[in-house]
PDB file of C-alpha atoms in Angstrom:
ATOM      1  CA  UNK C   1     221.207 132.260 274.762  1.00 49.00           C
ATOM      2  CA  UNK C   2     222.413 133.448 271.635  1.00 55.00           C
ATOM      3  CA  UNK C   3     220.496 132.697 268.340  1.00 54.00           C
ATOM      4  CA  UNK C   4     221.197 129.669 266.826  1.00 52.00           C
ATOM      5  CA  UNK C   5     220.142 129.085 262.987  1.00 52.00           C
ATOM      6  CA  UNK C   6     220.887 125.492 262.864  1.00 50.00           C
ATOM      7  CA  UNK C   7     218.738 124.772 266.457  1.00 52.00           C
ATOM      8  CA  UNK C   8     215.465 122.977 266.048  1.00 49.00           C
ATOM      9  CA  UNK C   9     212.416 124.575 268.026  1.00 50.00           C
ATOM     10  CA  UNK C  10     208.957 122.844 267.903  1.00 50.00           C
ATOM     11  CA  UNK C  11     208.021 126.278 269.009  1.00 51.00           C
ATOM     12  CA  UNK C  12     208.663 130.005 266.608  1.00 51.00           C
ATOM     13  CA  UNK C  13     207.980 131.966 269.354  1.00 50.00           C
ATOM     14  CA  UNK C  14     210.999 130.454 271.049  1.00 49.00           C
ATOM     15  CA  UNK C  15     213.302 131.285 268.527  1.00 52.00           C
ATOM     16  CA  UNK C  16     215.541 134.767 268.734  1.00 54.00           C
ATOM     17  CA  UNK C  17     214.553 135.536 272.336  1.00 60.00           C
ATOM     18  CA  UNK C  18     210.578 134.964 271.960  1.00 59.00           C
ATOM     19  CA  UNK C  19     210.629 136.790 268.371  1.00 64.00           C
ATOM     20  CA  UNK C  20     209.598 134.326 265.545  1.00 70.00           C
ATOM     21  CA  UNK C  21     212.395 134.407 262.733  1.00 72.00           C
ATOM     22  CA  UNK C  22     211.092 134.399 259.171  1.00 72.00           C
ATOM     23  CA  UNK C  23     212.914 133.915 256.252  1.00 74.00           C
ATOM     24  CA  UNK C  24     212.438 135.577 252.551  1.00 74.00           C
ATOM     25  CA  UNK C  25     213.915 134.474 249.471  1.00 79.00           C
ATOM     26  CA  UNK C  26     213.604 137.061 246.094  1.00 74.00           C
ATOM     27  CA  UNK C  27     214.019 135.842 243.066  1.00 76.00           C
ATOM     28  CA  UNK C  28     214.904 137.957 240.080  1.00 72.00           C
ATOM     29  CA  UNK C  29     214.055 136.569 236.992  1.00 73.00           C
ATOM     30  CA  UNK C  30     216.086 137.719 234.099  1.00 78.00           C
ATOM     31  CA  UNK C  31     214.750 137.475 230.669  1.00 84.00           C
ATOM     32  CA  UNK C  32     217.519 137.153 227.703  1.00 91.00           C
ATOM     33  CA  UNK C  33     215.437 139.670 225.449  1.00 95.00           C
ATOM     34  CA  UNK C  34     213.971 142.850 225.854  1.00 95.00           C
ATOM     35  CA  UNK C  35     211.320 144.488 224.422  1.00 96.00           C
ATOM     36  CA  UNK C  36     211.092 148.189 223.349  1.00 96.00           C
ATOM     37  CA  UNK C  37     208.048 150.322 222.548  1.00 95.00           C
ATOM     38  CA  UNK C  38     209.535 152.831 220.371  1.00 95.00           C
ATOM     39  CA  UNK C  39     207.523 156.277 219.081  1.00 94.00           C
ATOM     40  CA  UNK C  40     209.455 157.937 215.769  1.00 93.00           C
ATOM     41  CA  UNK C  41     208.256 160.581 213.722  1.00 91.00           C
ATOM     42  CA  UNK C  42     209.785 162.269 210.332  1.00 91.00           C
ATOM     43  CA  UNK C  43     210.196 165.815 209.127  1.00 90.00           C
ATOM     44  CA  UNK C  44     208.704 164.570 205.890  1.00 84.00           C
ATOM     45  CA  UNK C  45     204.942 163.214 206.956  1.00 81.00           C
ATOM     46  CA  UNK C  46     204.801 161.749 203.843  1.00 80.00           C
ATOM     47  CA  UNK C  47     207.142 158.579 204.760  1.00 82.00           C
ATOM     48  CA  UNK C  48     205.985 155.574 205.434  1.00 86.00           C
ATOM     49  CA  UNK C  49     207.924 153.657 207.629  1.00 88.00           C
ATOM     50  CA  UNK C  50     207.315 149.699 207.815  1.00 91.00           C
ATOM     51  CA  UNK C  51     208.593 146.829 209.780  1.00 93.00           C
ATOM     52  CA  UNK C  52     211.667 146.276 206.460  1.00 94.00           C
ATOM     53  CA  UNK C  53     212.173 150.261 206.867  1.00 92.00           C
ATOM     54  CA  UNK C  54     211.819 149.873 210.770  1.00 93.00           C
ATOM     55  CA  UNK C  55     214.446 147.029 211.104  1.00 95.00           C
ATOM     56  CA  UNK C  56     216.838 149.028 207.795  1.00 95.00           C
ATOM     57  CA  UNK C  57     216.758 152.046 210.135  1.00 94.00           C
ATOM     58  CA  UNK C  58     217.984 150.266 213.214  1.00 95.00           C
ATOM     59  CA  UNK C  59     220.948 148.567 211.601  1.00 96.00           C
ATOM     60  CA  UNK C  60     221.847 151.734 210.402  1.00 95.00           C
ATOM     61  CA  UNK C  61     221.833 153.822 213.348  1.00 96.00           C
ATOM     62  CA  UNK C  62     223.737 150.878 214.846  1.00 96.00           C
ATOM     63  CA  UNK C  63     226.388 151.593 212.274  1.00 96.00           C
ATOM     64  CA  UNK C  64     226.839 154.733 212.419  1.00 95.00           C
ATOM     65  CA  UNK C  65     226.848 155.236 216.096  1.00 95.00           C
ATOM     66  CA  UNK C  66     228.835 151.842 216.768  1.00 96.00           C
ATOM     67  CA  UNK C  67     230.837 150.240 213.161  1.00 95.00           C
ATOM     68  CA  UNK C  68     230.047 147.231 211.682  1.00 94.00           C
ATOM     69  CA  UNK C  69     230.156 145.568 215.223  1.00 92.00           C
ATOM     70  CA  UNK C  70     226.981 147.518 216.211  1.00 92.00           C
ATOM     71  CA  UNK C  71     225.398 147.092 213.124  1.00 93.00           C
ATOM     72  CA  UNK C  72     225.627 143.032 213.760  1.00 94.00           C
ATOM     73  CA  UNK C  73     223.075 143.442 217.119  1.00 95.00           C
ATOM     74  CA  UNK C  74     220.341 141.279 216.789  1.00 95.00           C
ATOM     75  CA  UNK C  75     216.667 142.392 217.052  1.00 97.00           C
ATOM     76  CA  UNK C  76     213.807 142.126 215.395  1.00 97.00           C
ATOM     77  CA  UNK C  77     210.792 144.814 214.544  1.00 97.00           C
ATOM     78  CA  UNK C  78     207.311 142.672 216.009  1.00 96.00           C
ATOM     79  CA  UNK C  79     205.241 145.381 214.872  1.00 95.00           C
ATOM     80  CA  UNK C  80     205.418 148.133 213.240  1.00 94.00           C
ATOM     81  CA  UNK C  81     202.832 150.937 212.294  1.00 88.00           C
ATOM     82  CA  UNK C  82     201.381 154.867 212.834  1.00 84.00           C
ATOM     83  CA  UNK C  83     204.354 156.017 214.166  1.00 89.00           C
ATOM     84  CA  UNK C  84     205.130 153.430 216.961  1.00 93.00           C
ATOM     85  CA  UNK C  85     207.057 150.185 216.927  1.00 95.00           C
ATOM     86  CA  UNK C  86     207.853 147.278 219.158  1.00 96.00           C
ATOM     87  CA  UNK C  87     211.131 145.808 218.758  1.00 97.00           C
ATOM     88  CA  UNK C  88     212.413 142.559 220.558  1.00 97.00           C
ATOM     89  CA  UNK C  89     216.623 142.842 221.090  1.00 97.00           C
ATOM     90  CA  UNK C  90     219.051 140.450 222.836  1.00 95.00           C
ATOM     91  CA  UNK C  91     219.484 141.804 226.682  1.00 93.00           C
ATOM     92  CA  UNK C  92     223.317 142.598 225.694  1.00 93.00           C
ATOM     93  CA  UNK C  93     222.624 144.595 223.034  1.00 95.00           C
ATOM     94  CA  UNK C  94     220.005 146.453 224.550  1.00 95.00           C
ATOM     95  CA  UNK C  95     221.939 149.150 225.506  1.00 96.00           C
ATOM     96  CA  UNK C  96     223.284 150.018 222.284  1.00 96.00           C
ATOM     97  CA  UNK C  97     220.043 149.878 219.977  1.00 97.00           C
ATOM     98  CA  UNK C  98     218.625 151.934 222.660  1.00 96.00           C
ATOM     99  CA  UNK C  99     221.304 155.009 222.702  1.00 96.00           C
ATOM    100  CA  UNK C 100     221.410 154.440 218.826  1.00 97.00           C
ATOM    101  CA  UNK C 101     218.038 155.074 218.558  1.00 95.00           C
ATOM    102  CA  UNK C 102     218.125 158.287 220.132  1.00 95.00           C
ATOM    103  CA  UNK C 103     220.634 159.936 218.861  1.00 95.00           C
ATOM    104  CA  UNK C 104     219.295 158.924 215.354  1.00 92.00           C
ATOM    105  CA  UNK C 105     218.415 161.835 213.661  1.00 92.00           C
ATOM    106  CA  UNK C 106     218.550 161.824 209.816  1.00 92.00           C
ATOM    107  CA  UNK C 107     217.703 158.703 207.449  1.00 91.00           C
ATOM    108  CA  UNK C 108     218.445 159.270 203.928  1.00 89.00           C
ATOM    109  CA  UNK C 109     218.462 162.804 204.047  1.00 90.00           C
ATOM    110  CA  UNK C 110     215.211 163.039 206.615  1.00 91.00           C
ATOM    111  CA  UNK C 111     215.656 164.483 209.566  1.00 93.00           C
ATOM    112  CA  UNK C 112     213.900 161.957 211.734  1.00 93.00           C
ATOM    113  CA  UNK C 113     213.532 161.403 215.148  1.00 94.00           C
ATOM    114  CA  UNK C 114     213.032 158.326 217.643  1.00 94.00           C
ATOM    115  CA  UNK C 115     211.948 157.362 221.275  1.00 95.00           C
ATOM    116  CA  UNK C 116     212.010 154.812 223.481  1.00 95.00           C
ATOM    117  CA  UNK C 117     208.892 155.261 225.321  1.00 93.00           C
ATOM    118  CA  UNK C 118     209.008 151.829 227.825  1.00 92.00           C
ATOM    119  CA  UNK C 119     211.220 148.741 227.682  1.00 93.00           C
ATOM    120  CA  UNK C 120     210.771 145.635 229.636  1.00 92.00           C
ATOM    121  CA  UNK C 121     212.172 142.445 230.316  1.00 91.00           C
ATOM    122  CA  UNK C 122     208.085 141.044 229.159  1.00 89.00           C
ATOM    123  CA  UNK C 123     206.405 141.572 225.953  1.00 90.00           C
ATOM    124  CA  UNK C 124     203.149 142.226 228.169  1.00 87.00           C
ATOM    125  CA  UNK C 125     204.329 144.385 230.168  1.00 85.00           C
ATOM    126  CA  UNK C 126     204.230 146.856 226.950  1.00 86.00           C
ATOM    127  CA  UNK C 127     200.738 145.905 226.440  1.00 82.00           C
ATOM    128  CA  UNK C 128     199.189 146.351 229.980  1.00 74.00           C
ATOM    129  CA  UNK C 129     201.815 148.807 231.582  1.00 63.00           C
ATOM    130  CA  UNK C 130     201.433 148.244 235.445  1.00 65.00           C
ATOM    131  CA  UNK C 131     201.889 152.089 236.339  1.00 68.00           C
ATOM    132  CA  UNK C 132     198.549 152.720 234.277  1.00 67.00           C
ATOM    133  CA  UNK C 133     196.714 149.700 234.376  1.00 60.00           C
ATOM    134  CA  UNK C 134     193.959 149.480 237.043  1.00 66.00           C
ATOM    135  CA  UNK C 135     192.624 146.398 238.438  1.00 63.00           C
ATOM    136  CA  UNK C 136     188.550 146.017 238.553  1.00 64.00           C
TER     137      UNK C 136
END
């Protein structure tokens, strides 16, 4: 007899000619932020970039690359020292601080340059990547 979804069986094994039928739901769980680990290095080694310069340096290449629209992206620079930076942005303007970023390559006359190294939907993720982490 043809399968049935809606047919009640006391037995699985009945079910699809003898087979038992199982059933899997996924989830995806989408965050509204995500979070960028970001390396950057300048010409000059004598700058010293904080999380005010950090943030300054994001609007701007925001601006440039996208008008005052861009520049109005929300984010915000968590931390910010030795040449690395974690930045928290709205999941809609991810996209843009992210290209922005990289194609940023002079700040007030510096040539300067910036990567995203990982970006997740989880602040922890940054801090225990799974690729690299090893469980005892």
């Amino acid at each position: 007899s043809p399968f049935n979804p809606l047919a009640m069986s006391a037995d699985p094994m009945a079910v699809d000619g003898g087979a038992e039928v199982v059933h899997w739901t996924h989830r995806v769980i989408r965050s509204p932020k995500r979070y960028f680990l970001v390396s950057f290095s300048f010409e000059d080694r004598g700058v010293q970039v904080d999380s005010a310069l950090c943030k300054t340096i994001g609007v701007h290449a925001l601006t440039v690359l996208y008008g005052q629209v861009g520049g109005a992206t929300r984010f915000d620079v968590l931390r910010c020292d030795s040449g690395t930076a974690t930045i928290r942005v709205d999941a809609v303007g991810a996209v843009k601080l992210r290209s922005a970023l990289a194609l940023m390559g002079e700040y007030d006359g510096k040539r300067c340059a910036f990567h995203v190294t990982q970006s997740s939907a989880f602040l922890g993720a940054l801090a225990a990547p799974s690729r690299t982490h090893t469980v005892v």
